[in-house]
Short mmCIF file of C-alpha atoms in Angstrom, two decimals:
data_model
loop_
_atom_site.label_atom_id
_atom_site.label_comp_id
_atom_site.label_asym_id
_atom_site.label_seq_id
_atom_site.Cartn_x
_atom_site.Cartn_y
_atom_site.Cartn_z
CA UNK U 1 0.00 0.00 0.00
CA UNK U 2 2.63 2.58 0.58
CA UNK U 3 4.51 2.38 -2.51
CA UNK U 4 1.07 3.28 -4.37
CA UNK U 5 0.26 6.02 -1.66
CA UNK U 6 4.08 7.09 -1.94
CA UNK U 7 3.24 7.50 -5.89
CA UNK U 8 -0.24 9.48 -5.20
CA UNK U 9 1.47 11.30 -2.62
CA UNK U 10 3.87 12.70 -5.22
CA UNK U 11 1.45 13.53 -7.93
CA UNK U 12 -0.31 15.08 -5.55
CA UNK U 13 -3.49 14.70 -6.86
CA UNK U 14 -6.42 16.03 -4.79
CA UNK U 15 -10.23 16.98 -6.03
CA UNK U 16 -10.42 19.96 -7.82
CA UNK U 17 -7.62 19.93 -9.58
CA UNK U 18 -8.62 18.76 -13.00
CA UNK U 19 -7.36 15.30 -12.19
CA UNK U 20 -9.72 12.06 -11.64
CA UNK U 21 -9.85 9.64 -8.48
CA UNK U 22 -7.02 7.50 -8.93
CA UNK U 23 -8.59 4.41 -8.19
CA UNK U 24 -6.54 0.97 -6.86
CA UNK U 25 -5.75 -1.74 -10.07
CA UNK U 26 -4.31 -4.91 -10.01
CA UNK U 27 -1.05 -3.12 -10.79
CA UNK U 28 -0.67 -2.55 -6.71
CA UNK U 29 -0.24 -5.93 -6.34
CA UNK U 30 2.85 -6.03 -8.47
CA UNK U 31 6.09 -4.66 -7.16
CA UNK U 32 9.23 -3.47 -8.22
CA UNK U 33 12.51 -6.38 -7.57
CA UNK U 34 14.05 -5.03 -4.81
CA UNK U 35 17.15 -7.42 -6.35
CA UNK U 36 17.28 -9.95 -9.12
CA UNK U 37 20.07 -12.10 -9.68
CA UNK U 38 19.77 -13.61 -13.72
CA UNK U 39 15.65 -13.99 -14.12
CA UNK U 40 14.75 -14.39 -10.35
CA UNK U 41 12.62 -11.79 -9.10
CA UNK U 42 12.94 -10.88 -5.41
CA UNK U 43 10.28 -8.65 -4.20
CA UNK U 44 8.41 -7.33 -1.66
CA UNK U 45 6.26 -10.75 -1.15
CA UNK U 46 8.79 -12.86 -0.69
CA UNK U 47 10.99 -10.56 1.75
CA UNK U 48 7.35 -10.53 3.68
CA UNK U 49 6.96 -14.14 3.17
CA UNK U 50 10.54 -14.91 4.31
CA UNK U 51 9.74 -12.18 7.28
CA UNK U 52 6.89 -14.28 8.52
CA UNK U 53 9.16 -17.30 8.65
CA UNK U 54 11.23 -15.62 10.69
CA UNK U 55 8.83 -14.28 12.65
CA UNK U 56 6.97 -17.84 13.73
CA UNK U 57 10.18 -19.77 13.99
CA UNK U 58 11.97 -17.28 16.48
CA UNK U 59 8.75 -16.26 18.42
CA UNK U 60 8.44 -20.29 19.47
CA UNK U 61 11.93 -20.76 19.53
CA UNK U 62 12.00 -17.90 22.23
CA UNK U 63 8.86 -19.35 23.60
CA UNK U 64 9.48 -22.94 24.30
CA UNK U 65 13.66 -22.95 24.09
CA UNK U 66 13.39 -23.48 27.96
CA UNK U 67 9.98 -24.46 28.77
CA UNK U 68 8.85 -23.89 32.35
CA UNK U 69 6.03 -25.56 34.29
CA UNK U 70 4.99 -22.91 35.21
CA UNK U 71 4.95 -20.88 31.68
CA UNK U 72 6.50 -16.74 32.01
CA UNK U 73 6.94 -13.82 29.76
CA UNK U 74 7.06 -14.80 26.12
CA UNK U 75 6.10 -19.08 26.87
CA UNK U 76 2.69 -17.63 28.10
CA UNK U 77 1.98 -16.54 24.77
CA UNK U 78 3.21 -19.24 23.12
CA UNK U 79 0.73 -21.36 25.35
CA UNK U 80 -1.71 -19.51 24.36
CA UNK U 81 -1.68 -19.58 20.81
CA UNK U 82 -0.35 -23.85 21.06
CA UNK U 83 -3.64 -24.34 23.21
CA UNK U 84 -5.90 -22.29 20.85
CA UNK U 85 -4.82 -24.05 17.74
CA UNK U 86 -4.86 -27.55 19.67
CA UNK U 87 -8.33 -26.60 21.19
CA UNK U 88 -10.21 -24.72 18.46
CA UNK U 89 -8.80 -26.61 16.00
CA UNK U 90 -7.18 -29.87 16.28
CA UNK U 91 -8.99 -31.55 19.23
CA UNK U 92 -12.51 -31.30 17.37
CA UNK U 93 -11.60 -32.37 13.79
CA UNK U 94 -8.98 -34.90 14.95
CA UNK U 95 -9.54 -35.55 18.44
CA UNK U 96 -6.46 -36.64 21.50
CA UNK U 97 -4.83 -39.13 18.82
CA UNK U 98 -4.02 -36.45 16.13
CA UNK U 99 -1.87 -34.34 18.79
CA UNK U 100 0.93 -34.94 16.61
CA UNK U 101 -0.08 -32.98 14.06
CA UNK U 102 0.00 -30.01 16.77
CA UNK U 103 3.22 -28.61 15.48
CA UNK U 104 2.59 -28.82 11.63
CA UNK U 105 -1.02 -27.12 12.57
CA UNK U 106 -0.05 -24.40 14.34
CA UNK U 107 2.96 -23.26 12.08
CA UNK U 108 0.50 -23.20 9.35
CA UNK U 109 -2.00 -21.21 11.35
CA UNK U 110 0.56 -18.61 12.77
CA UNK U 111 2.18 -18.91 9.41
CA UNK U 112 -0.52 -17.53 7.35
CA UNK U 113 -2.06 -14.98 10.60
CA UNK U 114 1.08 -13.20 10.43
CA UNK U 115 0.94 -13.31 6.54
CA UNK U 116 -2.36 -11.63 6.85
CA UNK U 117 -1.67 -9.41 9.19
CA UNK U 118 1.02 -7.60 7.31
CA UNK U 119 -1.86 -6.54 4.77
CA UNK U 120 -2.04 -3.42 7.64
CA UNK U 121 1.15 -3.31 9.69
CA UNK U 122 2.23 0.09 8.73
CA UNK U 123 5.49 0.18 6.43
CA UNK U 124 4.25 -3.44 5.43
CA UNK U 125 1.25 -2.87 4.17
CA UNK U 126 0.92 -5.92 2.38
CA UNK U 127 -0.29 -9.51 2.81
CA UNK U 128 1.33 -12.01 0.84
CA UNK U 129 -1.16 -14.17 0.94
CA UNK U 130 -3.22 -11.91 -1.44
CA UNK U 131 -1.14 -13.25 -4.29
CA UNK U 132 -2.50 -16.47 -5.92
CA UNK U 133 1.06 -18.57 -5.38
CA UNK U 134 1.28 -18.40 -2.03
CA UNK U 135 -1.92 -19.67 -0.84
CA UNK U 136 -2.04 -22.63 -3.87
CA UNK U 137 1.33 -23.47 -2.80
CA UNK U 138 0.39 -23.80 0.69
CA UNK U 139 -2.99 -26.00 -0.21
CA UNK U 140 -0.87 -27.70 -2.70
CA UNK U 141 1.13 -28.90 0.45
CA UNK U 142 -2.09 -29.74 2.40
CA UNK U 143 -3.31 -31.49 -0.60
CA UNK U 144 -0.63 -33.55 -1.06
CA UNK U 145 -0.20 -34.43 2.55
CA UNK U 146 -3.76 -35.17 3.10
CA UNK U 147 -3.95 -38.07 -0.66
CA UNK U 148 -0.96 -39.14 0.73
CA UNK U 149 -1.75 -40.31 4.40
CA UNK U 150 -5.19 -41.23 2.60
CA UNK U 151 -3.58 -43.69 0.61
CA UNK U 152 -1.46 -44.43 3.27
CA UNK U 153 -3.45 -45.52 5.73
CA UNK U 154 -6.74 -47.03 4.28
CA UNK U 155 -4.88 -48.41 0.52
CA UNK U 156 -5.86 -46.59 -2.95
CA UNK U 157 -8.97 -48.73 -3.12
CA UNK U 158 -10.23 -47.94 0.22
CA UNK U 159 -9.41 -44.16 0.01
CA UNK U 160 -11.33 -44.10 -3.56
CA UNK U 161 -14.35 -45.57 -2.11
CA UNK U 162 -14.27 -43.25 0.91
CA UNK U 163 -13.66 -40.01 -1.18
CA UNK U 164 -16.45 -41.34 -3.60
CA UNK U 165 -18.80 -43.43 -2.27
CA UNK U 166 -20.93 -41.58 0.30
CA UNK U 167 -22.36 -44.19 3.36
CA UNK U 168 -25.56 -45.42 3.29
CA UNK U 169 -26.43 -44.12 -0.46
CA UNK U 170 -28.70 -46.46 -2.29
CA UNK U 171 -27.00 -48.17 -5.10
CA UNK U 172 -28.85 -47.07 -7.45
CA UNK U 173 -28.24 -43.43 -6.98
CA UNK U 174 -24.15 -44.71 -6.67
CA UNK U 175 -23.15 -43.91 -10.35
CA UNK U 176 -24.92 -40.45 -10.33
CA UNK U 177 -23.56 -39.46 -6.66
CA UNK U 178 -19.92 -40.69 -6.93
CA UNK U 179 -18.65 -38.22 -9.69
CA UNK U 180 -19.78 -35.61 -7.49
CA UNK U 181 -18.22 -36.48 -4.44
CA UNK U 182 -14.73 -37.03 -6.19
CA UNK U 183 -14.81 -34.07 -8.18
CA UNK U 184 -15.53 -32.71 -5.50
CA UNK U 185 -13.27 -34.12 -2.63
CA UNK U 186 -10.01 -34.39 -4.78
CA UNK U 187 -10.23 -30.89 -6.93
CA UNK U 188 -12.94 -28.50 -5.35
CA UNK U 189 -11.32 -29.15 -1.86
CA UNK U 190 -7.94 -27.40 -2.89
CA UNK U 191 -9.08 -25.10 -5.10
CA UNK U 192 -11.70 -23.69 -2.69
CA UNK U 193 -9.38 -23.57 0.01
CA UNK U 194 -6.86 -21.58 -2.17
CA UNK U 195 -9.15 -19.52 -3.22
CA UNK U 196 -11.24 -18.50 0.02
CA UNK U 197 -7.73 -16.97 1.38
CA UNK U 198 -6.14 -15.43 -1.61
CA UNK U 199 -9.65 -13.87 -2.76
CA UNK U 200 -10.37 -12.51 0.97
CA UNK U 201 -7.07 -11.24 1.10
CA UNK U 202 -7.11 -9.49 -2.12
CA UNK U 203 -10.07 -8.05 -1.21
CA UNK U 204 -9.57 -6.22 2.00
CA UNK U 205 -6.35 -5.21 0.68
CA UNK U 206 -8.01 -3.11 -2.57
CA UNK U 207 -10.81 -2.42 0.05
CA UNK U 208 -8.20 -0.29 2.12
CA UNK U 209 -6.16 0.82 -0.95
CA UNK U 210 -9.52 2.75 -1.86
CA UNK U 211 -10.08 4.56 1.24
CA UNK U 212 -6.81 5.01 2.45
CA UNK U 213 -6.18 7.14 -1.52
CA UNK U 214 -9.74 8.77 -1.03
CA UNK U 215 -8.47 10.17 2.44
CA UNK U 216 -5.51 11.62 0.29
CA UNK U 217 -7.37 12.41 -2.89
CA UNK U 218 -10.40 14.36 -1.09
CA UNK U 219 -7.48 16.20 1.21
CA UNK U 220 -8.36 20.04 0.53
CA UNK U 221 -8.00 23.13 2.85
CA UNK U 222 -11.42 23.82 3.04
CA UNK U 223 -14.44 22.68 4.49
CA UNK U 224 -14.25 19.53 1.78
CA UNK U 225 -11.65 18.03 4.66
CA UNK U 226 -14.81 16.58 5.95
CA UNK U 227 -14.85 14.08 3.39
CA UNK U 228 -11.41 13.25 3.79
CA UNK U 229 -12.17 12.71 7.42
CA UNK U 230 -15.18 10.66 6.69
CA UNK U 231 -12.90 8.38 4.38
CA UNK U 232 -10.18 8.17 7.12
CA UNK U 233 -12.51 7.26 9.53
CA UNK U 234 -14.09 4.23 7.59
CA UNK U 235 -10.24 3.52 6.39
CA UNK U 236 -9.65 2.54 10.20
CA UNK U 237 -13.18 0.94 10.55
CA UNK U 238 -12.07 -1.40 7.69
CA UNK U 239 -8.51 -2.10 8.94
CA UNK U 240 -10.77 -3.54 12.26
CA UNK U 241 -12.51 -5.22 10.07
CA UNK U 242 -9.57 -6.88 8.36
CA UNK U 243 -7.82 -7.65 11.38
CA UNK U 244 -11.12 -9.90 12.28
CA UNK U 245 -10.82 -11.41 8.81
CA UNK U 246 -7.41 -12.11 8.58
CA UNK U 247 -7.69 -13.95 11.82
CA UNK U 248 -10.93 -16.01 10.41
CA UNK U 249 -9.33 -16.98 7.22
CA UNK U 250 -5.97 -17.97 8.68
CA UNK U 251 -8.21 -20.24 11.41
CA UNK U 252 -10.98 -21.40 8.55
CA UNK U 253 -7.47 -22.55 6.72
CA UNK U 254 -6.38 -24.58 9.38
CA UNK U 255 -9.34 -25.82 10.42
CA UNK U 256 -9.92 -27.40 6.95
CA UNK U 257 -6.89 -28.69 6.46
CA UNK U 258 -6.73 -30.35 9.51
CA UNK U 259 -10.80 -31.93 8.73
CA UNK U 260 -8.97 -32.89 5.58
CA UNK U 261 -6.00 -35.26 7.32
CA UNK U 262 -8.86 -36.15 9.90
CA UNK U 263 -10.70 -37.73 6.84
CA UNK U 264 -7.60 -39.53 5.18
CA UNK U 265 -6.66 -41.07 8.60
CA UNK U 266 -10.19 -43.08 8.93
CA UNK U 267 -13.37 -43.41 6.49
CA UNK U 268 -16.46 -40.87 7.23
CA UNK U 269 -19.41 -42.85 8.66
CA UNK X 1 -55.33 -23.17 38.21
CA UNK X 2 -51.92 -23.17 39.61
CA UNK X 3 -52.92 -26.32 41.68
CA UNK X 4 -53.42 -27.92 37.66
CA UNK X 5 -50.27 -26.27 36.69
CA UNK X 6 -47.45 -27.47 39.13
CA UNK X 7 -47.98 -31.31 38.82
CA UNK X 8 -47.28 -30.27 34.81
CA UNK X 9 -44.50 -27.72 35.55
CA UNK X 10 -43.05 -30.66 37.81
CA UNK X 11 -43.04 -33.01 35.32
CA UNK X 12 -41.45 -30.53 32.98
CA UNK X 13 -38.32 -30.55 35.25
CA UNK X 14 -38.08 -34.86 35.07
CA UNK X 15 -38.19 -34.89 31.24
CA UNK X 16 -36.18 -37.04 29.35
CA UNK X 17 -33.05 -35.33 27.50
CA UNK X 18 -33.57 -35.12 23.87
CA UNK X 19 -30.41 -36.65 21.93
CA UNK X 20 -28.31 -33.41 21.76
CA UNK X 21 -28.16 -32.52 18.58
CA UNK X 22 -24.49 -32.84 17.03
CA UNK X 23 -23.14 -28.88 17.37
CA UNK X 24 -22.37 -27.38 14.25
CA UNK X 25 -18.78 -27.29 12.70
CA UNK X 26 -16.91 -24.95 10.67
CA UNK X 27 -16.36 -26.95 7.60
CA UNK X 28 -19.95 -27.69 7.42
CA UNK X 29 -20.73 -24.51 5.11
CA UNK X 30 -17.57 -24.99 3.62
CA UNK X 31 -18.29 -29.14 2.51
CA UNK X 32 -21.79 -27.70 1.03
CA UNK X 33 -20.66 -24.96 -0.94
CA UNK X 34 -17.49 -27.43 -2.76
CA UNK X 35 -20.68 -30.23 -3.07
CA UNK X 36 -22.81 -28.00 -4.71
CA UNK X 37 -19.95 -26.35 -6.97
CA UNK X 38 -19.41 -29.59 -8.11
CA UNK X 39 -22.76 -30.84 -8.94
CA UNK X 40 -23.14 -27.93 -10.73
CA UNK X 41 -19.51 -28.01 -12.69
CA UNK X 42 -20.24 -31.66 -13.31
CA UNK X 43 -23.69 -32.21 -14.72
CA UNK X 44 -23.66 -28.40 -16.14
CA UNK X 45 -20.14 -29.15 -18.24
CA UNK X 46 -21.87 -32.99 -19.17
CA UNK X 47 -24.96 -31.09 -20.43
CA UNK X 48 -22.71 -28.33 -22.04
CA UNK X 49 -20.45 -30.75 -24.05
CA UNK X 50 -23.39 -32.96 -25.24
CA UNK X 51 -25.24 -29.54 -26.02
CA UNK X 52 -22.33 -27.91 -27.70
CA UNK X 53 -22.07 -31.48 -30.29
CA UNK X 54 -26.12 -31.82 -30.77
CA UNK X 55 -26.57 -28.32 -30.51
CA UNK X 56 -29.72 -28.98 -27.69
CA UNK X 57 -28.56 -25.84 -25.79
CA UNK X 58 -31.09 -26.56 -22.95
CA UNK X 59 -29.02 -29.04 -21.82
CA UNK X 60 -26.75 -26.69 -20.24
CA UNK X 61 -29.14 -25.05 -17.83
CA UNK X 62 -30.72 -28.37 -17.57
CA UNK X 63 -27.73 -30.38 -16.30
CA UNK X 64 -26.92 -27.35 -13.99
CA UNK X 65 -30.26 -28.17 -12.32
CA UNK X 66 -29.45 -31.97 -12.48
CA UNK X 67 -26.13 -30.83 -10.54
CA UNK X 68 -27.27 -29.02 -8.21
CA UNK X 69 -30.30 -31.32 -7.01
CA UNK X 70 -27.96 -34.15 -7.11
CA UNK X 71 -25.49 -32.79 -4.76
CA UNK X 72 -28.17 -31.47 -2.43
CA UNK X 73 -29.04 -35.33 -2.22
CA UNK X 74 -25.52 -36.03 -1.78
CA UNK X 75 -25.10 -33.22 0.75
CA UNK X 76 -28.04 -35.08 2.67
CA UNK X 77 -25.87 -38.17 2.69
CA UNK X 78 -21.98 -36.93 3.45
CA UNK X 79 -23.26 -33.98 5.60
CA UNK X 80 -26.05 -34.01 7.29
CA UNK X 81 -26.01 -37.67 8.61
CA UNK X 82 -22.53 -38.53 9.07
#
């Protein structure tokens, strides 16, 4: 967001003078290399994406390096967030026995939180995870994991029949039903998930991109600063709004995923 | 009249529980939505591609329909009662 504001900043374009709102395009989701070495791009993204990673592998290094019974300072927060992703999320889709997919589920949750929440840190100003790649790469890891225990654990066969064959169907209905369901289970699934994040993301970042250039645009020394006021106000309205949807979508992501390995490990019934 | 009431108001407090119905879970919408999407991208493309080589363009709307009812019968079966 602030390299576009930067840019409107210095054209200085306000109402009134003769020049039209300058409204957000896709273009402000493309950035400048900040280096390239032969054809590889590096970019703001990745420097956030790599940022992140930094972020949620030193915050629970810090946190649980020397774990204490009883937790203080930073391991209280790491508790925390552990026993929210173990409680809101793991325990109901995969219940006591899928604990051990407590570590993998909460990197991905914290992973893509702190992703999202970039989209309005100030300086930041950007979530990665309102580019397509980086949410399809992360369901095509979820995907991948989830086929693979599938076939793992209940053979090819089996894991056909239960992502195709819905219990206690009649047979009759079987050849019209089961296209469905594996259409469904094996491409929807990751597609939807990739989608749900990147689109929400991409959203609410455009969504703040037009009122945070309106408060700019509408800036005049008169009594039209009201207007600019009006769109500075809703600007933070919308950045509480984000900050409640960047938390849902992170926690709808891992919540899915982890109903996803809880269906590859045994058959729905 | 509150002589008739209590013995029913009693009563009230001894009745059986009612199975609890299972709570509601987040992927619930979620399962729906990618069920009907795929009804509908299923049976819609079938009825497109047969449409598109007989030139019956019905079809398309009609197999959309077909999707979509089929997955709500599916949705009854994967969702609802597992």
């Amino acid at each position: 967001m602030n390299h576009v504001l930067a840019a409107h900043a210095a054209s200085s374009c306000h109402i009134f003078s003769g020049c039209g709102y300058p409204s957000p395009t896709i273009q402000d989701f493309y950035f400048r290399p900040l280096f390239t070495i032969g054809d590889f791009r590096f970019d703001k993204p990745m420097l956030l994406v790599l940022l992140s990673t930094l972020i949620v592998l030193v915050f629970f290094w810090a946190a649980f390096r020397k774990p204490q019974l009883v937790p203080r300072g930073v391991q209280n927060i790491g508790e925390l967030g552990i026993l929210f992703v173990r409680d809101q999320v793991l325990r109901p889709q995969l219940g006591k026995k899928g604990d051990s997919w407590l570590p993998f589920l909460s990197a991905l949750f914290f992973f893509i939180w702190i992703n999202n929440i970039f989209g309005v840190i100030p300086i930041l100003y950007f979530p990665a995870t309102s580019r397509f790649a980086y949410p399809a790469i992360l369901t095509a890891m979820v995907w991948v994991l989830y086929m693979g225990i599938g076939i793992r654990k209940q053979g090819p066969l089996g894991y056909l029949k239960n992502l195709s064959v819905p219990s206690g169907a009649p047979w009759w209905i079987l050849p019209l039903l089961a296209p469905i369901d594996f259409l469904s289970n094996v491409f929807i699934r990751p597609f939807t998930l990739s989608v749900r994040l990147w689109a929400n993301m991409l959203a609410g970042h455009v969504l703040l991109l037009v009122f945070a250039m309106a408060t700019w645009y509408l800036l005049t020394w008169s009594y039209e600063l009201v207007f600019s006021a009006a769109s500075f106000a809703v600007l933070i309205a919308i950045t509480g709004l984000e900050l409640l949807i960047q938390l849902l979508q992170a926690f709808i992501f891992t919540v899915l995923t982890a109903f996803y390995i809880s269906g590859a490990y045994e058959p729905a019934h | 009249m509150s002589a008739r009431l209590k013995p029913d108001l009693r009563r009230g407090n001894h009745q059986p529980q009612l199975p609890e119905a299972p709570p509601a879970r987040e992927q619930d919408g979620w399962l729906i939505f990618s069920y009907m999407l795929g009804g509908m991208i299923l049976y819609g493309g079938i009825g497109w591609l047969i449409g598109h080589w007989t030139g019956i363009t019905i079809l398309f709307p009609l197999g959309m329909i077909l999707g979509i009812a089929l997955s709500i019968v599916l949705i009854a079966f994967r969702v609802t009662r597992s």
